[in-house]
GROMACS .gro file of C-alpha atoms in nm:
model
   33
    1MET     CA    1  -4.099  -7.503   6.330
    2TYR     CA    2  -4.459  -7.603   6.274
    3HIS     CA    3  -4.579  -7.297   6.465
    4LEU     CA    4  -4.361  -7.066   6.254
    5ALA     CA    5  -4.478  -7.225   5.928
    6ARG     CA    6  -4.844  -7.182   6.027
    7GLN     CA    7  -4.791  -6.806   6.065
    8LYS     CA    8  -4.743  -6.775   5.688
    9ASP     CA    9  -5.006  -6.872   5.432
   10MET     CA   10  -4.941  -7.174   5.212
   11ILE     CA   11  -4.613  -7.284   5.378
   12GLU     CA   12  -4.609  -7.650   5.473
   13VAL     CA   13  -4.347  -7.846   5.665
   14GLU     CA   14  -4.281  -8.152   5.448
   15GLU     CA   15  -4.012  -8.311   5.666
   16ILE     CA   16  -3.821  -8.224   5.982
   17ASN     CA   17  -3.513  -8.393   6.125
   18VAL     CA   18  -3.395  -8.287   6.471
   19ARG     CA   19  -3.044  -8.372   6.586
   20ALA     CA   20  -2.862  -8.278   6.905
   21ASP     CA   21  -2.667  -7.998   6.736
   22HIS     CA   22  -2.875  -7.899   6.429
   23ILE     CA   23  -3.211  -7.922   6.252
   24HIS     CA   24  -3.291  -8.017   5.890
   25THR     CA   25  -3.622  -7.899   5.747
   26ILE     CA   26  -3.789  -7.936   5.409
   27LEU     CA   27  -4.055  -7.674   5.345
   28SER     CA   28  -4.307  -7.645   5.065
   29VAL     CA   29  -4.336  -7.281   4.957
   30PRO     CA   30  -4.546  -7.187   4.652
   31PRO     CA   31  -4.406  -6.935   4.401
   32LYS     CA   32  -4.499  -6.575   4.469
   33TYR     CA   33  -4.583  -6.489   4.105
   0.00000   0.00000   0.00000
């Protein structure tokens, strides 16, 4: 997830929770306009 977020400008991973069967992520994405 961190690698994917670094590919886009200004996207930051705020929190990540990894479970055996799913992943929760909180991303910070600035508005486009």
